Amino acid sequence: MSTTNNPVLDAQNISVVFGGLVAVNDVSFTIPEGSIVSLIGPNGAGKTTFFNVLTGLYQPTSGDVIFDGEYITGRAPHKIASGGLARTFQNIRLFGMMTAQENVMVAMHSKMSAGVWSTTFRTKKQKREEAEAKEFAQELLDFVGIGKTTHEYARNLSYGDQRRLEVARALALRPKVVLLDEPTAGMNPNESAAFVEFVRRLRSERGVSVLLIEHDMSVVMQVSERITVLDQGQKIAEGTPSEIKNNPRVIEAYLGKSGSEASQNVN
C-alpha cells in the first residue's frame, strides 16, 4: 500500500506540563494515511507522554489532536479507541484468566449492537453477533500468528505470544491507526526481525497506519518510512531513516556516541 500526503492523524503544537515540569514542549507531528512511522528518543524524552495525549489518557496543556478529520482533544480514551485509534502498551495489559479468544472479543464490545435484553435472553441477534465475533477473533489470532492459542489462558502464553495477542486485541477495533508502544521489548533478534515483516503485513493486508515507539534501532531503521526524534520534550529531528541515522544532533542526544560508532549502531 502506498502512502498519501493526507494525514490520518495530526497533532498540532502539543505541550504537556506537570506542575513545573515541561514533559512535551510544542511538538507537532503527523501520520500520513497508510504509513509506518516511528517516534524515538532517549528515556525521559516525552515519547510515552506524547503517546498518551494522542490516545486521550492525558490532556494536553495546549495544542490539538485531529484524527480522521475530527478534533479529538479532550475525548475519552475509550471513545478515541472505538473511533479507530488503537494502541498497545509497553507493559502488557491482558486479562490473564481469559483465553486468547476472549481477550480479543472483549475489545469488540464497543462494535456490537446487542443490548442487555438480547444478551440476557440469548436472542438470535445476540447469538449471531457472538458467532461473528468468535470468527473475527480467530481470524485476527491467525493473522498475528497465534491461531493455535485460541482457548489458552493469556497468562500461560509466552511473552512473544502475549505481545502478538495485544496487537490482535487492538485490531479487533478495526482501527485506521495502531500505536505500538515498545512492541519488541524482550524479543530476541530473530523475533524482532520477524516483527518487522509483521508490521509491513499489518499495513499492507489490514490497511492500517502504524506508529511505533521503539528502542531497537535496527527495527526502527528497517521498518520506518519516517522517524521523529524527541529529546527533553522537544522535537529535534524528523526525516527518513537515512536522514535520522546521519543527523549529528540525533547521534549526540539519542545515542551519545561518536558519529561513526553511532552510525554503525543504527545500520
Tab-separated table of C-alpha atoms in Angstrom:
chain	number	residue	atom	x	y	z
A	1	MET	CA	0.000	0.000	0.000
A	2	SER	CA	1.411	3.377	-0.945
A	3	THR	CA	1.172	6.316	1.412
A	4	THR	CA	-0.668	9.524	0.639
A	5	ASN	CA	0.020	13.091	1.681
A	6	ASN	CA	-3.218	13.181	3.667
A	7	PRO	CA	-2.585	12.904	7.412
A	8	VAL	CA	-4.854	10.445	9.178
A	9	LEU	CA	-3.594	11.884	12.461
A	10	ASP	CA	-2.341	15.413	13.041
A	11	ALA	CA	-1.031	16.596	16.412
A	12	GLN	CA	-0.622	20.356	16.427
A	13	ASN	CA	1.675	22.215	18.837
A	14	ILE	CA	1.236	19.778	21.724
A	15	SER	CA	2.583	20.817	25.116
A	16	VAL	CA	2.166	18.944	28.396
A	17	VAL	CA	3.177	20.483	31.724
A	18	PHE	CA	3.094	18.551	35.009
A	19	GLY	CA	3.438	21.094	37.796
A	20	GLY	CA	6.581	22.954	36.792
A	21	LEU	CA	7.892	20.166	34.559
A	22	VAL	CA	7.511	20.568	30.805
A	23	ALA	CA	7.200	16.976	29.579
A	24	VAL	CA	6.318	17.840	25.971
A	25	ASN	CA	7.111	21.241	24.502
A	26	ASP	CA	5.241	22.480	21.409
A	27	VAL	CA	5.516	19.255	19.393
A	28	SER	CA	3.712	18.911	16.062
A	29	PHE	CA	3.504	15.516	14.403
A	30	THR	CA	1.560	13.887	11.573
A	31	ILE	CA	0.882	10.324	10.463
A	32	PRO	CA	0.192	10.129	6.712
A	33	GLU	CA	-2.526	7.729	5.702
A	34	GLY	CA	-1.124	4.257	5.001
A	35	SER	CA	2.298	4.946	6.541
A	36	ILE	CA	4.671	3.345	9.043
A	37	VAL	CA	6.335	5.946	11.253
A	38	SER	CA	8.370	5.839	14.453
A	39	LEU	CA	8.812	8.100	17.450
A	40	ILE	CA	12.186	7.685	19.148
A	41	GLY	CA	14.321	9.358	21.771
A	42	PRO	CA	16.217	8.648	24.994
A	43	ASN	CA	14.472	7.718	28.235
A	44	GLY	CA	12.553	10.687	29.588
A	45	ALA	CA	12.292	12.330	26.167
A	46	GLY	CA	8.495	12.594	26.389
A	47	LYS	CA	7.563	9.798	23.967
A	48	THR	CA	5.081	7.968	26.188
A	49	THR	CA	3.553	11.230	27.406
A	50	PHE	CA	3.003	12.246	23.778
A	51	PHE	CA	1.533	8.793	23.034
A	52	ASN	CA	-0.842	9.201	25.965
A	53	VAL	CA	-2.014	12.565	24.636
A	54	LEU	CA	-2.808	11.037	21.238
A	55	THR	CA	-4.931	8.310	22.855
A	56	GLY	CA	-6.689	10.528	25.386
A	57	LEU	CA	-5.045	9.209	28.558
A	58	TYR	CA	-3.517	12.657	29.110
A	59	GLN	CA	-4.977	16.014	28.177
A	60	PRO	CA	-2.504	18.440	26.589
A	61	THR	CA	-1.817	21.710	28.369
A	62	SER	CA	-2.048	23.292	24.925
A	63	GLY	CA	-2.428	22.127	21.344
A	64	ASP	CA	-4.873	19.923	19.451
A	65	VAL	CA	-5.108	16.383	18.111
A	66	ILE	CA	-7.027	15.804	14.876
A	67	PHE	CA	-7.841	12.236	13.892
A	68	ASP	CA	-9.516	11.316	10.623
A	69	GLY	CA	-10.567	14.936	10.149
A	70	GLU	CA	-12.103	15.385	13.619
A	71	TYR	CA	-10.762	17.177	16.690
A	72	ILE	CA	-10.421	14.539	19.423
A	73	THR	CA	-8.685	16.661	22.076
A	74	GLY	CA	-10.484	16.049	25.367
A	75	ARG	CA	-12.329	12.973	24.130
A	76	ALA	CA	-12.410	9.944	26.462
A	77	PRO	CA	-9.843	7.210	25.698
A	78	HIS	CA	-12.475	4.524	25.024
A	79	LYS	CA	-14.227	6.799	22.532
A	80	ILE	CA	-10.948	7.525	20.754
A	81	ALA	CA	-10.196	3.795	20.605
A	82	SER	CA	-13.640	2.859	19.295
A	83	GLY	CA	-13.301	5.653	16.737
A	84	GLY	CA	-10.337	3.870	15.135
A	85	LEU	CA	-7.180	4.889	17.042
A	86	ALA	CA	-5.991	1.736	18.847
A	87	ARG	CA	-2.856	1.081	20.884
A	88	THR	CA	-0.798	-1.466	22.759
A	89	PHE	CA	1.125	-0.727	25.950
A	90	GLN	CA	4.765	-1.013	26.953
A	91	ASN	CA	3.653	-3.104	29.931
A	92	ILE	CA	1.372	-5.873	28.662
A	93	ARG	CA	-2.229	-5.383	29.816
A	94	LEU	CA	-4.034	-8.609	29.025
A	95	PHE	CA	-6.712	-10.373	31.049
A	96	GLY	CA	-4.646	-13.297	32.296
A	97	MET	CA	-7.573	-15.517	33.282
A	98	MET	CA	-9.324	-15.066	29.942
A	99	THR	CA	-8.470	-17.089	26.849
A	100	ALA	CA	-6.757	-15.545	23.866
A	101	GLN	CA	-10.083	-15.556	22.026
A	102	GLU	CA	-11.883	-13.886	24.941
A	103	ASN	CA	-9.210	-11.173	25.188
A	104	VAL	CA	-9.805	-10.256	21.548
A	105	MET	CA	-13.589	-10.424	21.872
A	106	VAL	CA	-13.569	-8.022	24.842
A	107	ALA	CA	-12.219	-5.328	22.539
A	108	MET	CA	-15.122	-5.869	20.129
A	109	HIS	CA	-17.715	-4.873	22.715
A	110	SER	CA	-17.986	-1.277	21.504
A	111	LYS	CA	-18.671	-2.511	17.961
A	112	MET	CA	-21.501	-4.875	18.937
A	113	SER	CA	-25.132	-3.752	18.921
A	114	ALA	CA	-26.868	-6.441	21.003
A	115	GLY	CA	-28.215	-4.848	24.180
A	116	VAL	CA	-28.854	-6.150	27.694
A	117	TRP	CA	-32.168	-7.785	26.666
A	118	SER	CA	-30.607	-9.672	23.761
A	119	THR	CA	-27.656	-10.785	25.856
A	120	THR	CA	-29.761	-11.873	28.834
A	121	PHE	CA	-32.258	-13.891	26.818
A	122	ARG	CA	-29.783	-15.134	24.192
A	123	THR	CA	-31.769	-13.871	21.228
A	124	LYS	CA	-30.988	-14.838	17.653
A	125	LYS	CA	-29.352	-11.442	17.149
A	126	GLN	CA	-27.089	-11.940	20.154
A	127	LYS	CA	-26.134	-15.467	19.107
A	128	ARG	CA	-25.362	-14.303	15.575
A	129	GLU	CA	-23.182	-11.438	16.833
A	130	GLU	CA	-21.325	-13.749	19.202
A	131	ALA	CA	-20.651	-16.264	16.428
A	132	GLU	CA	-19.394	-13.483	14.141
A	133	ALA	CA	-17.199	-12.105	16.941
A	134	LYS	CA	-15.629	-15.523	17.561
A	135	GLU	CA	-14.963	-15.930	13.852
A	136	PHE	CA	-13.335	-12.494	13.613
A	137	ALA	CA	-11.290	-13.147	16.761
A	138	GLN	CA	-9.959	-16.356	15.230
A	139	GLU	CA	-9.139	-14.512	12.006
A	140	LEU	CA	-7.092	-11.973	13.968
A	141	LEU	CA	-5.329	-14.618	16.051
A	142	ASP	CA	-4.397	-16.399	12.824
A	143	PHE	CA	-3.192	-13.115	11.310
A	144	VAL	CA	-0.826	-12.333	14.187
A	145	GLY	CA	0.475	-15.900	14.133
A	146	ILE	CA	-1.007	-17.377	17.306
A	147	GLY	CA	-4.112	-19.084	15.914
A	148	LYS	CA	-3.421	-22.275	17.865
A	149	THR	CA	-3.706	-20.442	21.208
A	150	THR	CA	-7.437	-19.684	20.862
A	151	HIS	CA	-8.523	-21.444	24.047
A	152	GLU	CA	-5.359	-20.958	26.108
A	153	TYR	CA	-5.341	-18.555	29.035
A	154	ALA	CA	-3.434	-15.380	28.228
A	155	ARG	CA	-1.256	-15.746	31.321
A	156	ASN	CA	0.021	-19.103	30.020
A	157	LEU	CA	1.228	-17.723	26.689
A	158	SER	CA	4.886	-16.968	26.022
A	159	TYR	CA	5.957	-13.351	26.258
A	160	GLY	CA	6.182	-13.009	22.488
A	161	ASP	CA	2.720	-14.517	22.008
A	162	GLN	CA	1.290	-12.150	24.620
A	163	ARG	CA	2.706	-9.270	22.613
A	164	ARG	CA	1.020	-10.610	19.487
A	165	LEU	CA	-2.234	-11.092	21.371
A	166	GLU	CA	-2.146	-7.424	22.359
A	167	VAL	CA	-1.872	-6.479	18.702
A	168	ALA	CA	-4.771	-8.796	17.814
A	169	ARG	CA	-6.872	-7.137	20.505
A	170	ALA	CA	-6.037	-3.694	19.112
A	171	LEU	CA	-7.013	-4.859	15.619
A	172	ALA	CA	-10.388	-6.013	16.953
A	173	LEU	CA	-11.371	-2.329	16.992
A	174	ARG	CA	-10.927	-2.265	13.197
A	175	PRO	CA	-8.633	0.750	13.576
A	176	LYS	CA	-7.291	3.169	11.000
A	177	VAL	CA	-4.152	3.729	13.096
A	178	VAL	CA	-2.385	1.377	15.522
A	179	LEU	CA	0.068	2.800	18.051
A	180	LEU	CA	2.600	0.214	19.236
A	181	ASP	CA	4.491	1.053	22.440
A	182	GLU	CA	7.831	-0.814	22.620
A	183	PRO	CA	6.462	-3.855	20.748
A	184	THR	CA	9.805	-5.700	20.508
A	185	ALA	CA	10.785	-5.247	24.163
A	186	GLY	CA	12.069	-8.591	25.434
A	187	MET	CA	12.307	-10.146	21.975
A	188	ASN	CA	15.434	-11.835	20.661
A	189	PRO	CA	16.946	-10.723	17.313
A	190	ASN	CA	15.074	-13.374	15.323
A	191	GLU	CA	11.749	-12.408	16.896
A	192	SER	CA	12.463	-8.737	16.235
A	193	ALA	CA	13.270	-9.438	12.580
A	194	ALA	CA	10.011	-11.367	12.245
A	195	PHE	CA	8.177	-8.460	13.819
A	196	VAL	CA	9.474	-6.098	11.120
A	197	GLU	CA	7.831	-8.257	8.480
A	198	PHE	CA	4.685	-8.464	10.586
A	199	VAL	CA	4.373	-4.662	10.760
A	200	ARG	CA	4.677	-4.459	6.987
A	201	ARG	CA	1.892	-7.033	6.648
A	202	LEU	CA	-0.174	-5.088	9.144
A	203	ARG	CA	-0.100	-2.094	6.849
A	204	SER	CA	-0.433	-3.927	3.525
A	205	GLU	CA	-3.045	-6.544	4.490
A	206	ARG	CA	-5.052	-4.702	7.142
A	207	GLY	CA	-4.773	-1.234	5.630
A	208	VAL	CA	-3.777	0.495	8.861
A	209	SER	CA	-1.221	3.190	9.530
A	210	VAL	CA	1.328	2.281	12.211
A	211	LEU	CA	3.105	4.446	14.785
A	212	LEU	CA	5.907	2.833	16.791
A	213	ILE	CA	7.689	3.860	19.947
A	214	GLU	CA	10.716	1.602	19.820
A	215	HIS	CA	14.197	1.415	21.346
A	216	ASP	CA	15.533	-1.236	18.965
A	217	MET	CA	17.173	0.967	16.348
A	218	SER	CA	17.563	-1.929	13.926
A	219	VAL	CA	13.788	-2.395	13.913
A	220	VAL	CA	13.176	1.349	13.605
A	221	MET	CA	15.540	1.775	10.675
A	222	GLN	CA	14.228	-1.251	8.790
A	223	VAL	CA	10.501	-0.676	9.094
A	224	SER	CA	10.003	3.103	9.291
A	225	GLU	CA	9.299	5.372	6.360
A	226	ARG	CA	9.633	8.429	8.557
A	227	ILE	CA	11.088	8.967	12.020
A	228	THR	CA	10.506	11.743	14.561
A	229	VAL	CA	13.015	12.252	17.369
A	230	LEU	CA	12.218	13.767	20.754
A	231	ASP	CA	14.735	14.901	23.354
A	232	GLN	CA	13.785	16.504	26.656
A	233	GLY	CA	10.246	17.022	25.417
A	234	GLN	CA	11.201	18.772	22.197
A	235	LYS	CA	11.245	17.579	18.595
A	236	ILE	CA	14.870	17.771	17.484
A	237	ALA	CA	14.678	15.980	14.139
A	238	GLU	CA	12.303	14.436	11.630
A	239	GLY	CA	13.026	12.648	8.382
A	240	THR	CA	13.758	9.390	6.612
A	241	PRO	CA	15.796	6.660	8.330
A	242	SER	CA	18.859	7.699	6.329
A	243	GLU	CA	18.468	11.339	7.348
A	244	ILE	CA	17.966	10.462	11.005
A	245	LYS	CA	20.839	7.986	11.067
A	246	ASN	CA	23.262	10.668	9.936
A	247	ASN	CA	21.863	13.593	11.928
A	248	PRO	CA	24.574	14.813	14.348
A	249	ARG	CA	22.048	16.153	16.842
A	250	VAL	CA	20.249	12.813	16.974
A	251	ILE	CA	23.511	10.932	17.391
A	252	GLU	CA	24.504	13.183	20.268
A	253	ALA	CA	21.136	13.262	22.038
A	254	TYR	CA	19.833	9.762	21.453
A	255	LEU	CA	22.898	7.597	21.117
A	256	GLY	CA	25.516	9.603	22.984
A	257	LYS	CA	28.335	8.217	20.867
A	258	SER	CA	30.742	9.408	18.233
A	259	GLY	CA	29.334	9.736	14.748
A	260	SER	CA	30.999	6.673	13.238
A	261	GLU	CA	30.211	4.451	16.200
A	262	ALA	CA	26.592	5.621	16.323
A	263	SER	CA	26.096	5.170	12.586
A	264	GLN	CA	27.289	1.579	12.851
A	265	ASN	CA	24.812	1.011	15.681
A	266	VAL	CA	21.790	2.060	13.609
A	267	ASN	CA	22.711	0.371	10.311
